[in-house]
mmCIF file of C-alpha atoms in Angstrom:
data_model
loop_
_atom_site.group_PDB
_atom_site.id
_atom_site.type_symbol
_atom_site.label_atom_id
_atom_site.label_comp_id
_atom_site.label_asym_id
_atom_site.label_seq_id
_atom_site.Cartn_x
_atom_site.Cartn_y
_atom_site.Cartn_z
ATOM 1 C CA MET A 48 -13.283 -49.358 -27.595
ATOM 2 C CA LYS A 49 -13.232 -45.828 -28.728
ATOM 3 C CA HIS A 50 -10.631 -44.646 -31.284
ATOM 4 C CA PRO A 51 -8.199 -42.566 -29.730
ATOM 5 C CA LEU A 52 -8.627 -39.761 -32.139
ATOM 6 C CA SER A 53 -12.350 -39.286 -30.861
ATOM 7 C CA PHE A 54 -10.923 -38.674 -27.331
ATOM 8 C CA ILE A 55 -8.476 -35.993 -28.755
ATOM 9 C CA LEU A 56 -11.422 -34.243 -30.610
ATOM 10 C CA THR A 57 -13.751 -34.358 -27.504
ATOM 11 C CA LEU A 58 -11.131 -33.037 -24.888
ATOM 12 C CA PRO A 59 -11.191 -29.328 -26.357
ATOM 13 C CA LEU A 60 -15.070 -29.461 -26.076
ATOM 14 C CA LEU A 61 -14.943 -30.684 -22.523
ATOM 15 C CA LEU A 62 -12.380 -27.773 -21.699
ATOM 16 C CA LEU A 63 -14.538 -25.321 -23.128
ATOM 17 C CA CYS A 64 -17.636 -26.366 -21.192
ATOM 18 C CA LEU A 65 -15.717 -26.246 -18.162
ATOM 19 C CA ILE A 66 -14.435 -22.561 -18.755
ATOM 20 C CA SER A 67 -17.972 -21.353 -19.758
ATOM 21 C CA CYS A 68 -19.473 -22.805 -16.712
ATOM 22 C CA GLU A 69 -17.179 -20.715 -14.521
ATOM 23 C CA GLU A 70 -16.952 -17.663 -16.432
ATOM 24 C CA PRO A 71 -19.885 -14.918 -15.909
ATOM 25 C CA GLN A 72 -22.319 -14.957 -18.839
ATOM 26 C CA LYS A 73 -22.313 -12.107 -21.302
ATOM 27 C CA SER A 74 -25.667 -10.143 -21.178
ATOM 28 C CA ASN A 75 -27.581 -9.449 -24.440
ATOM 29 C CA ASN A 76 -30.486 -7.374 -22.424
ATOM 30 C CA ILE A 77 -29.139 -3.868 -23.491
ATOM 31 C CA THR A 78 -31.184 -0.950 -24.386
ATOM 32 C CA PRO A 79 -29.374 2.232 -25.177
ATOM 33 C CA ASN A 80 -30.516 5.547 -23.484
ATOM 34 C CA PRO A 81 -29.780 8.533 -25.526
ATOM 35 C CA ASN A 82 -31.304 10.622 -22.828
ATOM 36 C CA ALA A 83 -28.822 9.609 -20.163
ATOM 37 C CA THR A 84 -27.716 12.308 -17.441
ATOM 38 C CA ALA A 85 -24.795 12.719 -14.934
ATOM 39 C CA THR A 86 -24.523 15.402 -12.393
ATOM 40 C CA PHE A 87 -21.856 17.424 -11.304
ATOM 41 C CA GLU A 88 -22.308 16.660 -7.724
ATOM 42 C CA GLU A 89 -21.940 12.918 -8.326
ATOM 43 C CA CYS A 90 -18.643 13.465 -10.266
ATOM 44 C CA ARG A 91 -16.675 15.714 -7.621
ATOM 45 C CA ARG A 92 -15.376 12.844 -5.606
ATOM 46 C CA LEU A 93 -14.356 10.695 -8.540
ATOM 47 C CA SER A 94 -12.284 13.835 -9.888
ATOM 48 C CA PHE A 95 -10.218 13.828 -6.731
ATOM 49 C CA GLN A 96 -8.300 10.727 -7.348
ATOM 50 C CA PHE A 97 -6.935 12.404 -10.539
ATOM 51 C CA SER A 98 -6.102 15.924 -8.962
ATOM 52 C CA THR A 99 -3.533 17.131 -6.482
ATOM 53 C CA SER A 100 -5.525 20.133 -5.841
ATOM 54 C CA ILE A 101 -7.261 20.542 -2.459
ATOM 55 C CA ARG A 102 -10.055 22.658 -3.940
ATOM 56 C CA LEU A 103 -12.230 21.439 -6.783
ATOM 57 C CA ASP A 104 -10.884 21.325 -10.183
ATOM 58 C CA SER A 105 -14.275 22.355 -12.077
ATOM 59 C CA VAL A 106 -12.946 21.521 -15.460
ATOM 60 C CA LEU A 107 -11.824 18.179 -14.539
ATOM 61 C CA VAL A 108 -15.329 17.422 -12.743
ATOM 62 C CA GLU A 109 -16.963 18.654 -15.991
ATOM 63 C CA ASN A 110 -14.989 16.534 -18.270
ATOM 64 C CA ILE A 111 -15.789 13.550 -15.893
ATOM 65 C CA GLN A 112 -19.442 14.451 -15.935
ATOM 66 C CA ASN A 113 -19.475 14.452 -19.641
ATOM 67 C CA ALA A 114 -17.803 11.122 -20.039
ATOM 68 C CA LEU A 115 -20.148 9.564 -17.451
ATOM 69 C CA ARG A 116 -23.243 11.018 -19.325
ATOM 70 C CA LEU A 117 -21.984 9.394 -22.395
ATOM 71 C CA ALA A 118 -21.108 6.092 -20.766
ATOM 72 C CA ARG A 119 -24.629 5.785 -19.436
ATOM 73 C CA THR A 120 -26.006 6.145 -22.947
ATOM 74 C CA VAL A 121 -24.944 2.696 -24.107
ATOM 75 C CA ASP A 122 -27.263 0.892 -21.476
ATOM 76 C CA ILE A 123 -30.442 2.469 -19.820
ATOM 77 C CA GLU A 124 -29.551 0.423 -16.559
ATOM 78 C CA LEU A 125 -26.487 2.546 -16.043
ATOM 79 C CA GLN A 126 -28.530 5.444 -15.206
ATOM 80 C CA ASP A 127 -29.216 4.173 -11.694
ATOM 81 C CA ILE A 128 -25.540 3.001 -11.106
ATOM 82 C CA SER A 129 -23.937 5.291 -8.596
ATOM 83 C CA GLY A 130 -20.964 5.078 -6.372
ATOM 84 C CA GLU A 131 -22.242 7.682 -3.764
ATOM 85 C CA ASN A 132 -23.975 5.180 -1.386
ATOM 86 C CA TRP A 133 -20.670 3.551 -0.603
ATOM 87 C CA PHE A 134 -18.952 6.722 0.751
ATOM 88 C CA CYS A 135 -19.383 6.866 4.562
ATOM 89 C CA GLY A 136 -16.993 9.558 5.413
ATOM 90 C CA SER A 137 -18.259 13.305 5.835
ATOM 91 C CA ARG A 138 -17.665 15.421 2.841
ATOM 92 C CA TYR A 139 -17.208 18.471 4.806
ATOM 93 C CA GLY A 140 -15.667 17.018 8.060
ATOM 94 C CA LEU A 141 -11.795 16.859 8.443
ATOM 95 C CA GLU A 142 -10.568 14.535 11.145
ATOM 96 C CA VAL A 143 -7.290 15.313 12.828
ATOM 97 C CA LEU A 144 -5.782 12.902 15.436
ATOM 98 C CA PHE A 145 -3.126 14.789 17.488
ATOM 99 C CA THR A 146 -0.745 13.300 20.060
ATOM 100 C CA THR A 147 -1.729 15.929 22.575
ATOM 101 C CA PRO A 148 -4.862 17.684 23.663
ATOM 102 C CA LEU A 149 -6.088 21.006 22.115
ATOM 103 C CA ASP A 150 -7.234 24.029 24.283
ATOM 104 C CA SER A 151 -10.943 23.426 24.341
ATOM 105 C CA SER A 152 -11.856 26.997 24.904
ATOM 106 C CA ARG A 153 -9.757 28.168 21.842
ATOM 107 C CA LEU A 154 -11.240 25.451 19.841
ATOM 108 C CA ALA A 155 -14.983 26.310 20.620
ATOM 109 C CA ASP A 156 -14.457 30.272 20.296
ATOM 110 C CA SER A 157 -12.491 30.365 17.090
ATOM 111 C CA CYS A 158 -11.860 26.834 15.676
ATOM 112 C CA ARG A 159 -8.225 27.036 16.434
ATOM 113 C CA THR A 160 -5.934 24.169 17.464
ATOM 114 C CA GLY A 161 -2.872 26.292 18.532
ATOM 115 C CA ASP A 162 -0.676 24.751 16.134
ATOM 116 C CA GLN A 163 0.472 27.489 13.743
ATOM 117 C CA PHE A 164 0.768 25.262 10.635
ATOM 118 C CA VAL A 165 -2.632 23.455 11.126
ATOM 119 C CA ASP A 166 -4.349 26.703 11.924
ATOM 120 C CA SER A 167 -3.042 28.266 8.782
ATOM 121 C CA LEU A 168 -4.711 25.626 6.718
ATOM 122 C CA LEU A 169 -7.855 25.791 8.584
ATOM 123 C CA ILE A 170 -7.989 29.420 8.041
ATOM 124 C CA GLU A 171 -7.302 29.113 4.342
ATOM 125 C CA TYR A 172 -9.947 26.578 3.870
ATOM 126 C CA GLN A 173 -12.706 28.275 6.033
ATOM 127 C CA PHE A 174 -13.154 25.702 8.754
ATOM 128 C CA TYR A 175 -15.368 27.444 11.191
ATOM 129 C CA ALA A 176 -16.123 24.611 13.997
ATOM 130 C CA GLY A 177 -14.097 21.873 15.754
ATOM 131 C CA TYR A 178 -14.880 19.429 18.466
ATOM 132 C CA GLY A 179 -13.508 16.419 19.982
ATOM 133 C CA GLY A 180 -11.083 14.880 22.611
ATOM 134 C CA TYR A 181 -9.442 11.878 23.750
ATOM 135 C CA THR A 182 -10.052 8.614 22.161
ATOM 136 C CA ASP A 183 -9.021 5.075 23.531
ATOM 137 C CA ALA A 184 -9.017 3.561 20.032
ATOM 138 C CA TYR A 185 -5.363 3.234 20.042
ATOM 139 C CA PRO A 186 -2.906 1.804 22.247
ATOM 140 C CA GLU A 187 -1.280 5.083 23.071
ATOM 141 C CA PRO A 188 -2.890 8.415 24.020
ATOM 142 C CA VAL A 189 -4.694 10.083 20.864
ATOM 143 C CA TYR A 190 -6.692 13.255 20.716
ATOM 144 C CA GLN A 191 -9.320 13.073 18.042
ATOM 145 C CA TYR A 192 -10.894 16.274 16.656
ATOM 146 C CA VAL A 193 -13.229 16.956 13.663
ATOM 147 C CA PHE A 194 -13.250 20.486 11.961
ATOM 148 C CA SER A 195 -16.068 21.310 9.632
ATOM 149 C CA THR A 196 -16.267 23.555 6.525
ATOM 150 C CA ASP A 197 -18.752 24.631 3.755
ATOM 151 C CA LEU A 198 -16.388 23.827 0.926
ATOM 152 C CA TYR A 199 -16.315 20.548 -0.786
ATOM 153 C CA LEU A 200 -12.578 19.820 -0.573
ATOM 154 C CA ASN A 201 -10.184 17.199 -1.326
ATOM 155 C CA LEU A 202 -9.988 16.084 2.356
ATOM 156 C CA ALA A 203 -7.430 13.319 1.628
ATOM 157 C CA ARG A 204 -5.024 15.775 -0.017
ATOM 158 C CA LEU A 205 -5.458 18.230 2.559
ATOM 159 C CA GLY A 206 -4.820 15.522 5.236
ATOM 160 C CA ASP A 207 -1.546 14.508 3.530
ATOM 161 C CA LEU A 208 -0.334 18.101 4.028
ATOM 162 C CA ILE A 209 -1.358 18.455 7.654
ATOM 163 C CA MET A 210 0.447 15.014 8.539
ATOM 164 C CA ASP A 211 3.724 16.692 7.809
ATOM 165 C CA ASP A 212 3.176 18.101 11.382
ATOM 166 C CA PRO A 213 4.982 15.945 13.912
ATOM 167 C CA GLU A 214 1.910 16.637 16.251
ATOM 168 C CA VAL A 215 -0.466 15.008 14.040
ATOM 169 C CA ILE A 216 -1.043 11.117 13.711
ATOM 170 C CA TYR A 217 -3.723 11.056 11.003
ATOM 171 C CA ALA A 218 -5.639 13.556 9.087
ATOM 172 C CA GLY A 219 -8.251 13.252 6.385
ATOM 173 C CA TYR A 220 -11.916 11.972 5.911
ATOM 174 C CA THR A 221 -13.803 11.413 9.109
ATOM 175 C CA THR A 222 -13.755 7.538 10.064
ATOM 176 C CA ILE A 223 -17.775 7.423 10.278
ATOM 177 C CA LEU A 224 -18.973 3.934 10.522
ATOM 178 C CA CYS A 225 -21.564 2.903 7.754
ATOM 179 C CA GLY A 226 -23.557 0.950 10.341
ATOM 180 C CA ASP A 227 -24.582 -2.523 9.312
ATOM 181 C CA PRO A 228 -22.499 -3.893 6.202
ATOM 182 C CA ILE A 229 -24.547 -2.868 3.126
ATOM 183 C CA PRO A 230 -25.176 -6.186 1.448
ATOM 184 C CA TYR A 231 -26.510 -4.778 -1.827
ATOM 185 C CA GLY A 232 -25.493 -1.610 -3.679
ATOM 186 C CA THR A 233 -23.812 -0.113 -6.759
ATOM 187 C CA ARG A 234 -20.240 1.266 -7.448
ATOM 188 C CA VAL A 235 -18.554 3.256 -10.100
ATOM 189 C CA SER A 236 -14.859 3.310 -10.794
ATOM 190 C CA LEU A 237 -12.816 5.221 -13.192
ATOM 191 C CA SER A 238 -9.582 5.424 -14.957
ATOM 192 C CA ILE A 239 -8.274 8.139 -17.336
ATOM 193 C CA LEU A 240 -5.659 7.656 -20.099
ATOM 194 C CA GLY A 241 -5.365 10.765 -22.077
ATOM 195 C CA ASP A 242 -8.778 11.274 -23.683
ATOM 196 C CA LEU A 243 -9.598 7.600 -23.053
ATOM 197 C CA TYR A 244 -12.348 7.448 -19.945
ATOM 198 C CA THR A 245 -12.766 3.963 -18.689
ATOM 199 C CA PHE A 246 -15.712 3.174 -16.296
ATOM 200 C CA ASN A 247 -16.454 0.171 -14.341
ATOM 201 C CA PHE A 248 -19.996 -0.049 -13.225
ATOM 202 C CA ARG A 249 -21.228 -2.603 -10.699
ATOM 203 C CA ASP A 250 -24.730 -3.631 -9.532
ATOM 204 C CA PHE A 251 -25.097 -6.015 -6.808
ATOM 205 C CA ARG A 252 -28.356 -5.071 -5.535
ATOM 206 C CA THR A 253 -29.721 -8.579 -6.150
ATOM 207 C CA ASP A 254 -28.281 -12.100 -6.061
ATOM 208 C CA ARG A 255 -27.107 -11.590 -9.613
ATOM 209 C CA ARG A 256 -24.070 -9.078 -9.861
ATOM 210 C CA ILE A 257 -23.830 -7.307 -13.131
ATOM 211 C CA ASP A 258 -20.548 -5.734 -14.279
ATOM 212 C CA TRP A 259 -20.265 -3.252 -17.134
ATOM 213 C CA ILE A 260 -17.038 -1.874 -18.667
ATOM 214 C CA VAL A 261 -17.685 1.296 -20.857
ATOM 215 C CA GLU A 262 -14.916 3.254 -22.653
ATOM 216 C CA VAL A 263 -15.431 6.717 -23.613
ATOM 217 C CA ASP A 264 -12.925 8.205 -26.174
ATOM 218 C CA GLY A 265 -13.854 11.696 -26.807
ATOM 219 C CA ASP A 266 -17.523 11.692 -27.850
ATOM 220 C CA ALA A 267 -17.664 8.179 -28.620
ATOM 221 C CA PRO A 268 -18.831 5.662 -25.876
ATOM 222 C CA THR A 269 -18.389 1.851 -26.358
ATOM 223 C CA LEU A 270 -19.772 -0.919 -24.316
ATOM 224 C CA VAL A 271 -16.830 -3.266 -23.881
ATOM 225 C CA SER A 272 -18.742 -5.877 -21.849
ATOM 226 C CA LYS A 273 -21.693 -6.459 -19.718
ATOM 227 C CA THR A 274 -21.605 -9.605 -17.503
ATOM 228 C CA VAL A 275 -23.769 -11.203 -15.179
ATOM 229 C CA GLY A 276 -22.460 -13.284 -12.264
ATOM 230 C CA GLY A 277 -23.973 -15.361 -9.651
#
């Protein structure tokens, strides 16, 4: 018969084993990349979640770009991790759902809706084309139109302003379907607290998902964790 003390000493080891089997494994496969890069273009959409401006805040984008470049230096694998492949909406197309149909001739000739408030915003942000009409995607009649511009705008914020109009049901990014669900890909998310930029990188292009958490404080990047899950 085993001594009761042996069971007491064994129990913590069993619990530790169970926990370690369930948690993702920490990866030691890390190669720094002092020549890491990040582009202004890939940081534009990331900046919108931290800005109330409809136009791009170039200073904010550049700060995020510098932080992303530094974050990627901690592991060479991060150079290929991007969040752009998961964005299905048009970057230059504003979708607006109206309760009533628009004058199609005016829409075609001058990209105008006849709604003074909406048209003032379309003029200010240089929308030059519009198309659309009735859609049966809703229980009640809804008239869907898409307006195009060459400016890279915070369309979510612009949509919030347009939705103050009682004739508008929805306004914002176009609801373009991605097609078949993408089973594998990469993602990048970001939080900012003062001078601290925290990036969460995710790579699930294989059957083993890899997650990184990287903090950038000023000019100092720190790899907080790299875990490999099943």
